[in-house]
Coordinates of C-alpha atoms (C1' of nucleotides) in Angstrom, one line a residue:
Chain U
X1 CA 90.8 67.5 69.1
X2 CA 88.3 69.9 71.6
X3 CA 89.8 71.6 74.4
X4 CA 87.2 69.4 76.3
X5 CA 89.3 66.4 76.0
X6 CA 91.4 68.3 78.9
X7 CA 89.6 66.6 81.9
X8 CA 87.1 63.8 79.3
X9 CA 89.7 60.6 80.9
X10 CA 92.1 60.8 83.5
X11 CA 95.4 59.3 81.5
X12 CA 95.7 62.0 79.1
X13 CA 96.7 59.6 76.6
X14 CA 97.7 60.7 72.8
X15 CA 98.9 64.0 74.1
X16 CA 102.1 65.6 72.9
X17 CA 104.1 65.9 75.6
X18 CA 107.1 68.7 76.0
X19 CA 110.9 68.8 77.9
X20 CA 110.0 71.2 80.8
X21 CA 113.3 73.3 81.7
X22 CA 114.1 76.6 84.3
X23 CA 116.6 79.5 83.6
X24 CA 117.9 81.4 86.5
X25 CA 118.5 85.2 86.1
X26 CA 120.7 85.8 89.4
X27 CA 121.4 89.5 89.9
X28 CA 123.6 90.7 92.7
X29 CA 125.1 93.8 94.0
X30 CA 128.6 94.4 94.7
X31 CA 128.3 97.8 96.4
X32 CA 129.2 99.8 93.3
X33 CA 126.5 98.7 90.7
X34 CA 124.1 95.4 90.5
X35 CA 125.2 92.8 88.4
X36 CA 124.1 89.9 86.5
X37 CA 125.5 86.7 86.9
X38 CA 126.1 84.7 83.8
X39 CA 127.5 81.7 82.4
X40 CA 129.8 80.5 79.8
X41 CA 128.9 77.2 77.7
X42 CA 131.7 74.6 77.7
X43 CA 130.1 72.4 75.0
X44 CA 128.9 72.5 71.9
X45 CA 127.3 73.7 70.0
X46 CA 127.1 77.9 70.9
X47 CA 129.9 77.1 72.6
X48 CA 131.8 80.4 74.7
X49 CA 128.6 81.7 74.3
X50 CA 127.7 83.3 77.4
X51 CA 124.4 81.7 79.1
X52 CA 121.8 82.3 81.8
X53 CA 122.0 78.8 84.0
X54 CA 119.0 76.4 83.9
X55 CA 118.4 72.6 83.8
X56 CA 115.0 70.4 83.1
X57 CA 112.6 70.0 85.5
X58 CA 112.4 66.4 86.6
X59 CA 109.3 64.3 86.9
X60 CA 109.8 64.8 90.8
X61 CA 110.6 68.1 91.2
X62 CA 108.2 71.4 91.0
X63 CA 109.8 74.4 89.5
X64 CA 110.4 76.1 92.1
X65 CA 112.2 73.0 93.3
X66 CA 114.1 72.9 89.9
X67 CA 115.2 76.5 90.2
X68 CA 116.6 76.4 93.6
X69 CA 118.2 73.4 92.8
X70 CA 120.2 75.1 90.7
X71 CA 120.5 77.9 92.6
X72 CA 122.2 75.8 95.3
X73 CA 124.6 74.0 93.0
X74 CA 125.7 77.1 91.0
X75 CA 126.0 79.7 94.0
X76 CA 125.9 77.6 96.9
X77 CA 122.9 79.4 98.2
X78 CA 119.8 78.5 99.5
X79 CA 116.2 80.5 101.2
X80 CA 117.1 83.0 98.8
X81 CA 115.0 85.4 96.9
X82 CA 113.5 83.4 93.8
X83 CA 110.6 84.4 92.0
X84 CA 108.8 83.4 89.1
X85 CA 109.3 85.5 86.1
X86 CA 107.5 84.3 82.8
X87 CA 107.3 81.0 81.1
X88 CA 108.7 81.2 77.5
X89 CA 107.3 78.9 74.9
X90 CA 108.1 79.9 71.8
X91 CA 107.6 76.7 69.6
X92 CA 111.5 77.2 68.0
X93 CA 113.1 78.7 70.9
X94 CA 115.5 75.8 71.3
X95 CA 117.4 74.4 68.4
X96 CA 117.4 71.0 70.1
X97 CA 113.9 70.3 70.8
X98 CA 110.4 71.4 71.9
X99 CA 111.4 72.9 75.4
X100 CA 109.4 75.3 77.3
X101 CA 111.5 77.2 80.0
X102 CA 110.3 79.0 82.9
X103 CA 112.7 81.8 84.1
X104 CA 113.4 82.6 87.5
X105 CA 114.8 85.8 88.8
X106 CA 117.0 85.9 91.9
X107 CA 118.6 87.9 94.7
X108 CA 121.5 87.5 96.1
X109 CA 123.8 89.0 97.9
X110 CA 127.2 88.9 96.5
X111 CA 129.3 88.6 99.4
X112 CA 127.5 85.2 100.7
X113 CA 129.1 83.7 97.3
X114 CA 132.6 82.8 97.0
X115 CA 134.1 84.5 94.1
X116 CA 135.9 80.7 93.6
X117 CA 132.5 78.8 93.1
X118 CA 131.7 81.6 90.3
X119 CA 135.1 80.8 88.4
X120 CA 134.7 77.4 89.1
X121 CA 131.8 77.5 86.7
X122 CA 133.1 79.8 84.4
X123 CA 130.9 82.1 85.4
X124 CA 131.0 86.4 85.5
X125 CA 128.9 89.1 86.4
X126 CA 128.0 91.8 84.7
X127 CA 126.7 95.3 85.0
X128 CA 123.8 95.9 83.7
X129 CA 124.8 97.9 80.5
X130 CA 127.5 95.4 79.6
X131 CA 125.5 92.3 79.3
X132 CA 126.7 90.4 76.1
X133 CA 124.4 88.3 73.9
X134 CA 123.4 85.3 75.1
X135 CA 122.4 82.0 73.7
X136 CA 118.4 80.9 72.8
X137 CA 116.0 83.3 74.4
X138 CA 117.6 84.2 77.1
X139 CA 118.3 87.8 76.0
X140 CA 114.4 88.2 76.3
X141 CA 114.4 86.7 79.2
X142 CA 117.1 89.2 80.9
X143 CA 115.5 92.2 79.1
X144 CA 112.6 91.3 81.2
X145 CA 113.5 90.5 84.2
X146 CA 115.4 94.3 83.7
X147 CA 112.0 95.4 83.6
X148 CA 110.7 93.7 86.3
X149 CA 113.1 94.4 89.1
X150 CA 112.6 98.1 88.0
X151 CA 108.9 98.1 88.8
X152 CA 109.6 95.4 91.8
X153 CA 112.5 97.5 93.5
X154 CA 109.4 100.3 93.8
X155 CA 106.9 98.3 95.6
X156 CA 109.0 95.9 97.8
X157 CA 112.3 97.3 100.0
X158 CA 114.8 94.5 98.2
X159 CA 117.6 95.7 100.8
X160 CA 117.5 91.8 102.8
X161 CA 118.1 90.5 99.6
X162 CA 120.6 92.3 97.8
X163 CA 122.3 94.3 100.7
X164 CA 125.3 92.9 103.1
X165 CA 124.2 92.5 106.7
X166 CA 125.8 95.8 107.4
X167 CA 125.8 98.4 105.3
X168 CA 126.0 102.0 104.7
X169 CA 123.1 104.7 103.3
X170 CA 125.4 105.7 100.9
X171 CA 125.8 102.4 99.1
X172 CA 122.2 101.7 99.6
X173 CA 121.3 104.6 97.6
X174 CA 124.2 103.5 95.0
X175 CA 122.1 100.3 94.8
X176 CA 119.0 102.4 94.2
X177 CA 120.8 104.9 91.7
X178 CA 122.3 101.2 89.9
X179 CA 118.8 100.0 89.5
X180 CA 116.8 103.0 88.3
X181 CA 119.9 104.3 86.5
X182 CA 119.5 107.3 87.6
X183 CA 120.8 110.1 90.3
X184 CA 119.2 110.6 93.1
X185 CA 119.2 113.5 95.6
X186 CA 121.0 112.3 99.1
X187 CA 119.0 114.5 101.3
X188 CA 116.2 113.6 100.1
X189 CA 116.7 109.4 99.6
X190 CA 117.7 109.3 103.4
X191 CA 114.9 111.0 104.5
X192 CA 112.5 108.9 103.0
X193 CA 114.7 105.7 103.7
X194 CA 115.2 106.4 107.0
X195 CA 111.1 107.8 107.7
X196 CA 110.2 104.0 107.1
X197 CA 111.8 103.4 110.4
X198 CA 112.8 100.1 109.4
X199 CA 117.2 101.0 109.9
X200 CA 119.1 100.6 113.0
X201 CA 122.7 102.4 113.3
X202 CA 125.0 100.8 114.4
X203 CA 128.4 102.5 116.4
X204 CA 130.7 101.2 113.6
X205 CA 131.8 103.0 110.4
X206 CA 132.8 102.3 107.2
X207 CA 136.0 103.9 106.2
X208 CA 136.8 102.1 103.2
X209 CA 135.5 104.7 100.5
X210 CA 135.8 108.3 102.7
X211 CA 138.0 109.5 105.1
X212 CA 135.4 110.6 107.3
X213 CA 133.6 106.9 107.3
X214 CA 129.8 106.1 106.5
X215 CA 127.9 104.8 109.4
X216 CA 127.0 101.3 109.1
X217 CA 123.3 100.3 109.5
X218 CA 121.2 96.9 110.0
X219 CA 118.0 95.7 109.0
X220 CA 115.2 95.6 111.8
X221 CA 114.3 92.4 111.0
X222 CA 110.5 93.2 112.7
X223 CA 110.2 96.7 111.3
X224 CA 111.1 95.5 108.3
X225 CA 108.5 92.7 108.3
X226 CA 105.5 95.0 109.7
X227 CA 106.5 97.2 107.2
X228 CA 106.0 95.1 104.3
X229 CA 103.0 93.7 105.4
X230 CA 101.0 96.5 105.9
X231 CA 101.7 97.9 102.6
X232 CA 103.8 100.6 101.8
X233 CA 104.7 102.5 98.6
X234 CA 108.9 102.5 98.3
X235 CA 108.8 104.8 95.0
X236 CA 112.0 107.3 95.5
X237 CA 111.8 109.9 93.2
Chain R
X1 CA 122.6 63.9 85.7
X2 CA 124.4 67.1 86.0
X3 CA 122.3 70.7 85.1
X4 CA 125.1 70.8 82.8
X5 CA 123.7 68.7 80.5
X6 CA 120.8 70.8 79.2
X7 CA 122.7 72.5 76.9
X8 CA 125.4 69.3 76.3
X9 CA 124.0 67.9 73.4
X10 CA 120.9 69.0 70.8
X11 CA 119.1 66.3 70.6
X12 CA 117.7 66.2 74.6
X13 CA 117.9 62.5 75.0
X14 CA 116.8 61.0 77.9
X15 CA 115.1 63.8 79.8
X16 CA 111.4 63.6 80.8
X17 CA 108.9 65.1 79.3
X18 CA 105.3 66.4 80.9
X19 CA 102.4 67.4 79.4
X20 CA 101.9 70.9 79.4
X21 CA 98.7 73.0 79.5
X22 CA 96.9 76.0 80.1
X23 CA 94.2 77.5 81.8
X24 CA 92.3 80.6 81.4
X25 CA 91.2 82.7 84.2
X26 CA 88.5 85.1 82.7
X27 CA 87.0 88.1 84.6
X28 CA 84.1 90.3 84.0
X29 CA 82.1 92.7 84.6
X30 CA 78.2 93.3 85.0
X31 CA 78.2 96.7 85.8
X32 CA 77.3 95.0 89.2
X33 CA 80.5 93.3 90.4
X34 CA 83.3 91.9 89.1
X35 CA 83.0 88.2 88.2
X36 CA 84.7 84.8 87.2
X37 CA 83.6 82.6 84.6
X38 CA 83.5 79.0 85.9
X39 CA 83.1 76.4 84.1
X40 CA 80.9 72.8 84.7
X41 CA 82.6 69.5 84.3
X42 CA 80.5 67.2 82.4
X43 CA 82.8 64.2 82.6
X44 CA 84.0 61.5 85.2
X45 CA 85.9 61.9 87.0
X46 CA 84.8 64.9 89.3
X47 CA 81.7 65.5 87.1
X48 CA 79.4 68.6 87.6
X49 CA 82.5 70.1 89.5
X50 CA 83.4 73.5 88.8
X51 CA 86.4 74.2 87.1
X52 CA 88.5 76.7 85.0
X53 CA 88.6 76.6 81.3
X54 CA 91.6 75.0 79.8
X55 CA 94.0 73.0 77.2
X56 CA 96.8 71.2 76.6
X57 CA 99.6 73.0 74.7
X58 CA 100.0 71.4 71.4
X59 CA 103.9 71.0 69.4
X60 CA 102.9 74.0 67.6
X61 CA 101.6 76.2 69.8
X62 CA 103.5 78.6 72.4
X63 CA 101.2 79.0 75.9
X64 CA 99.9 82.7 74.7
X65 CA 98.6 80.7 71.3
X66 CA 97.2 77.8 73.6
X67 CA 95.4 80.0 75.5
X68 CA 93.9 82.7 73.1
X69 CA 92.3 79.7 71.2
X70 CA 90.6 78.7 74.7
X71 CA 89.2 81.7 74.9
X72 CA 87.9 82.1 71.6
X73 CA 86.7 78.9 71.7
X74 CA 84.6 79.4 74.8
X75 CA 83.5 83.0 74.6
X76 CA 83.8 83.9 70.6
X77 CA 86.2 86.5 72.0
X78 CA 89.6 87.3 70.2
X79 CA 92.7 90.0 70.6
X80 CA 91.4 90.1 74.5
X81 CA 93.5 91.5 77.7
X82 CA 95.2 88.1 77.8
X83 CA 98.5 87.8 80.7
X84 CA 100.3 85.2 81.9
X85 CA 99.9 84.5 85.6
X86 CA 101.7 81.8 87.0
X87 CA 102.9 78.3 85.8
X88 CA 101.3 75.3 88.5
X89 CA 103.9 72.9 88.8
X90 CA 103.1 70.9 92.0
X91 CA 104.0 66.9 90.9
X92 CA 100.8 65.4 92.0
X93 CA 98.7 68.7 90.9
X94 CA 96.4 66.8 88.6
X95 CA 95.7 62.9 89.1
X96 CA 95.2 62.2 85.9
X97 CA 99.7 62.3 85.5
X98 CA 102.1 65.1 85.1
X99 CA 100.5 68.0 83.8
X100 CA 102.0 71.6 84.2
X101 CA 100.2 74.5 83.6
X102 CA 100.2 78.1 83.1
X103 CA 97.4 80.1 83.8
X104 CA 96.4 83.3 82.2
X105 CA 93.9 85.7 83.2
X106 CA 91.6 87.5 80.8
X107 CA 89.3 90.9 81.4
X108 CA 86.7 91.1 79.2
X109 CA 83.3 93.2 78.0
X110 CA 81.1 91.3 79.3
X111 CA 78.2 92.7 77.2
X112 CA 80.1 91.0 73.8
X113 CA 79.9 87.6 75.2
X114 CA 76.9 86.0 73.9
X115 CA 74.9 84.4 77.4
X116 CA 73.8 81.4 74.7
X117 CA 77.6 80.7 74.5
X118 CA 77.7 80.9 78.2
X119 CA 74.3 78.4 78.7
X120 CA 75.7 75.8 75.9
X121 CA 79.3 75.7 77.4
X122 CA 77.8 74.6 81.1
X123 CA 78.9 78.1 82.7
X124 CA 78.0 80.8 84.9
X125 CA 79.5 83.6 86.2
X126 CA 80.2 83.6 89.7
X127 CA 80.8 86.8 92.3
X128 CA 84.2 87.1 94.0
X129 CA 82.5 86.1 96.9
X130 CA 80.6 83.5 95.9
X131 CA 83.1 80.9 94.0
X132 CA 83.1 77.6 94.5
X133 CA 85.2 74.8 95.4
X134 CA 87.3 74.1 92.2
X135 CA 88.8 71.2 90.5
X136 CA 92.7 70.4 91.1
X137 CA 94.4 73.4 92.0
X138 CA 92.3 75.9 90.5
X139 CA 91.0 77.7 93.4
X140 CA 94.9 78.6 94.3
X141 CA 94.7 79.8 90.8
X142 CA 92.2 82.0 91.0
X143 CA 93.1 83.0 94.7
X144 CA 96.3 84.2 93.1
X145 CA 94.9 86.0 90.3
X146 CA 92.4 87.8 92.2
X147 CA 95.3 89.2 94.5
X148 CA 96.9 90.0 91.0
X149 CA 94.1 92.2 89.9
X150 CA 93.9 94.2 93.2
X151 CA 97.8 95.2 92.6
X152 CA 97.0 95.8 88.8
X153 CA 94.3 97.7 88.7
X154 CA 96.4 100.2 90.8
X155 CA 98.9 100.6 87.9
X156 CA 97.1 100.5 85.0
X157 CA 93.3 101.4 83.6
X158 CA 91.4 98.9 83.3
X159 CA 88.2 100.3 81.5
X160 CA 88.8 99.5 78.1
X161 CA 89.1 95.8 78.8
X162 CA 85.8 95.9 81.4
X163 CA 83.7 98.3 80.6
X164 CA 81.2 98.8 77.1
X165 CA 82.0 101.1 74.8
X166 CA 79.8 104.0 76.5
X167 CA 79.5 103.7 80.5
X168 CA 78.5 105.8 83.4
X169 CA 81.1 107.2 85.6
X170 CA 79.0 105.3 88.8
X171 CA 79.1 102.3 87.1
X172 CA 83.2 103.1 86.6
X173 CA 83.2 103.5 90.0
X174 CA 81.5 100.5 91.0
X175 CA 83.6 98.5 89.2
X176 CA 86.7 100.0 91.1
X177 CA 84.5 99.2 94.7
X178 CA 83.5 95.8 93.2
X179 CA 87.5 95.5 92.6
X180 CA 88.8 97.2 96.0
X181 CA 86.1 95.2 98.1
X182 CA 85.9 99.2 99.3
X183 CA 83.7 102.3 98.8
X184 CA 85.2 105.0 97.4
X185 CA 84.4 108.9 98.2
X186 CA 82.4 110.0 95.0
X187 CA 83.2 113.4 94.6
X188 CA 87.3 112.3 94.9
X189 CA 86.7 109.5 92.4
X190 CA 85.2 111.9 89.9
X191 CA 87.8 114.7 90.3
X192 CA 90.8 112.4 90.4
X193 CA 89.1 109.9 87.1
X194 CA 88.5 113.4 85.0
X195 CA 91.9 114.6 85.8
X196 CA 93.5 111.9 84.0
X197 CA 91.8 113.3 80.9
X198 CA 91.0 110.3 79.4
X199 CA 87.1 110.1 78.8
X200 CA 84.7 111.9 76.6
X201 CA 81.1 112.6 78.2
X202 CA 78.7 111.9 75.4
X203 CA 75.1 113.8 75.3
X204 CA 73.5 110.7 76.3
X205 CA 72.3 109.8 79.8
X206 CA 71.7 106.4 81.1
X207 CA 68.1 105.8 83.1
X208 CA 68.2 102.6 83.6
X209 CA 69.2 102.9 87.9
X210 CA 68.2 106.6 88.4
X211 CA 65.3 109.0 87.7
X212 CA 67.7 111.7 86.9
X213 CA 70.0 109.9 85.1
X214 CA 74.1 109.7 84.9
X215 CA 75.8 110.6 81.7
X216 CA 77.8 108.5 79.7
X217 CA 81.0 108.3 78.7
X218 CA 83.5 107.1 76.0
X219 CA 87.0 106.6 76.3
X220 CA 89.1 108.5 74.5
X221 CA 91.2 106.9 72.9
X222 CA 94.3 108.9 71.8
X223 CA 94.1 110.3 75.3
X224 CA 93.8 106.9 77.1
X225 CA 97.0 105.6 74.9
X226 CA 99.4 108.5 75.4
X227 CA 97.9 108.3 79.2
X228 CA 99.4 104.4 79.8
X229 CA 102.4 105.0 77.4
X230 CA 103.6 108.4 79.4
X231 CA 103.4 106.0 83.0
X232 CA 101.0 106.7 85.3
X233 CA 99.3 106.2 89.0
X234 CA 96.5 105.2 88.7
X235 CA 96.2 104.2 92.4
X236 CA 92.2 105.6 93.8
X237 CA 91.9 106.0 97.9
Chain Q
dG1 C1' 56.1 116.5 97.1
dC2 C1' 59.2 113.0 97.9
dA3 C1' 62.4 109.3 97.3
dA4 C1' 66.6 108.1 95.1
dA5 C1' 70.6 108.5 92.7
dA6 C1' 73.7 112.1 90.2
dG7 C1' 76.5 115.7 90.6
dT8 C1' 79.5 119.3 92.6
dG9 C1' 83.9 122.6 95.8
dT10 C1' 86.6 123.9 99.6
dT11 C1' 89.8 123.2 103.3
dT12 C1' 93.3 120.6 105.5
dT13 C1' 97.0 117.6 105.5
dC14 C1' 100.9 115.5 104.1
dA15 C1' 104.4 113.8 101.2
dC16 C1' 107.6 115.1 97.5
dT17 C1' 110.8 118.5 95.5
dA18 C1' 114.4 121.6 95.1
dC19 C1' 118.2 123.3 96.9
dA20 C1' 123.6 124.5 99.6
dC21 C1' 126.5 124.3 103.2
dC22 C1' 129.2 122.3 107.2
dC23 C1' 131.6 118.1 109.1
dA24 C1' 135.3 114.8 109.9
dT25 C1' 139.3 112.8 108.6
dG26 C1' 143.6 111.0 106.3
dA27 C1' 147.0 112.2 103.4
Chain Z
dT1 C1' 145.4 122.6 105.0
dC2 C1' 143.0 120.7 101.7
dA3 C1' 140.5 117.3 99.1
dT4 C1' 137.0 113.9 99.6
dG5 C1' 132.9 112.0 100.6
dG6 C1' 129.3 112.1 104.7
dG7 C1' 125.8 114.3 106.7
dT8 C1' 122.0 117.7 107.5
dG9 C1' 117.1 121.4 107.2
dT10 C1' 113.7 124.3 105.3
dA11 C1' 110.5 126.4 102.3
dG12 C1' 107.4 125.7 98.5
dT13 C1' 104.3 123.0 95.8
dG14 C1' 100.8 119.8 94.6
dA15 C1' 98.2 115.8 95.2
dA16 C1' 95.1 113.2 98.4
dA17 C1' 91.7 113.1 102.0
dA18 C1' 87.8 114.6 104.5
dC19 C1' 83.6 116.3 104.3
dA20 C1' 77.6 117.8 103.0
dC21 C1' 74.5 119.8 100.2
dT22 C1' 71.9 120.7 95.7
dT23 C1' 69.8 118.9 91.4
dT24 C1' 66.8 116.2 88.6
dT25 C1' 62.9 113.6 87.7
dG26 C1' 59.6 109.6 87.8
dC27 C1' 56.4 108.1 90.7

DNA sequence: GCAAAAGTGTTTTCACTACACCCATGA
DNA sequence: TCATGGGTGTAGTGAAAACACTTTTGC
């Protein structure tokens, strides 16, 4: 069969036709270290094998629709930060059947979801140097998305995302230090952070980690969006 | 139907499948501009409309396979800059039923494409400003991967992918304007391009748009690969 | 000899780096 | 009063930006 026979009729008949699925790979941060949210199979087979989350895509749904489908059931979240990843096809990826998965990467932040949902669904997060081995693919797929937030987090502030609605500069540069897994020098990360002019201090501290207390600072929502759209280069260090 | 049942039984039962394809987004370069390679529909229905160069995904193959077979098909080309883009998912993308599709986008020489295998096949190559209107969703498609070029070209040489073996550094530079949709300062493209270390200048000098003549150059490539491995900037004005 | 493209250097500006001490507070 | 984490400034370095003239040669 040519490659022409793509567009030659317009039912596509005698084609081989595939299950279509999405994996979600949800990362939070819970003000120490960012984490990876995964989940722990209750059936067989691979059973207590720990999971990324995912589901087939339905003949109504777009992936993106998919995804944040299951975004909403397993977190209870919704508008949140989901972008497409890669699409994995290997042809024996899946033990069960011919399934090409897309996979998803997420942002949440981990005090919008209630630590009773996660147990719920026998679910647990995980920092990223503890991350078990995972059924099917879906060990590539986190290795990538690794890689990927890495090179994202440099080009695009992910503080809305990832970051409670207050917050303090030193957990934002914990955040930063968590993703590049790396030190980095506090005079320096809050004079850059705070040159972008997108931060807004508040009156209120945060005493729980200092006697002194951390001043607590909020998004400028406009700032923050001018910012981004003109283009900017977030690289620290 | 619960996302828990992906991974309740092996055998899949019962989910729908779609019909999964590919398409191939394939830029080049004429020492000119930058262009697309579009391909002419010669079947109803939408016949004589421009469109991307594709396939469906067989049992056998994975979407990377799928496509690199495309694109030796239709240009003779193999072992090509070949990435994944995006998958299309949009229910009522293609009228012809449910067909996702990932697109890929290829750079390639365009002086080892054979313009006979460009005239049998029905194609042209096509400006970025000039493309047409485009079958199903293929203009978002290559909207997308246009914007994808701009950001990539910032992070990563390009010239081994677009450019013959020997080349000018004005035609180089060209090809970055072409990219850019910007003129560049010559003598800071020069310094900041020989800096990275990564060419050879040759003895030979190329006449064809100059009296004087520009010298040509060679990758080198030792150089070049140490130069992506080590991580770069590669970011010009 | 002149048109047309190739090739070349210097100065200024600005962002990144390295680096060490004082501050506020609760225990 | 002291231990703990929060907060600040400056000098040096290097890369990017701005900018204009000379060279070569075919016609």
């Amino acid at each position: 069969m040519s490659v022409h026979d793509l567009h030659s009729n317009s039912s596509y008949l005698g084609h081989e036709k595939v299950l279509m699925a999405v994996d979600c790979i949800i990362f939070g941060f819970d003000l120490n270290e960012i984490k990876l949210l995964l989940f722990k199979r209750k059936v067989e087979p691979l059973k207590d094998s720990w999971s990324l989350i995912g589901s087939f895509v339905k003949k109504d749904q777009t992936l993106e629709e998919s995804a944040s489908l299951v975004l909403d059931e397993y977190t209870g979240l919704r508008d949140v930060f989901l972008e497409e990843l890669k699409t994995f096809s290997k042809v024996d990826r899946d033990p069960g059947g011919r399934v090409i998965s897309t996979a998803f990467f997420s942002l949440i932040r981990l005090d919008e979801i209630s630590a009773k949902l996660v147990e719920d669904y026998d679910a647990k997060w995980f920092g990223l140097n503890e991350i078990p081995a995972l059924v099917l693919d879906h060990s590539e797929m986190v290795e990538y998305a690794i890689e990927k937030i890495r090179i994202k987090v440099r080009r695009r502030p992910i503080g809305f995302e990832l970051l409670p609605e207050k917050f303090t500069l030193p957990q934002i540069q914990v955040l930063y230090e968590s993703i590049y897994q790396k030190e980095l020098d506090t005079r320096n990360f809050r004079k850059k952070l705070l040159s972008f002019d997108i931060l807004t201090r508040t009156d209120e501290k945060d005493k729980s980690s200092s006697k002194k207390g951390a001043y607590l600072y909020k998004f400028n929502k406009q700032k923050f969006d001018d910012f981004v759209a003109k283009g900017f280069n977030f690289e620290l260090q």
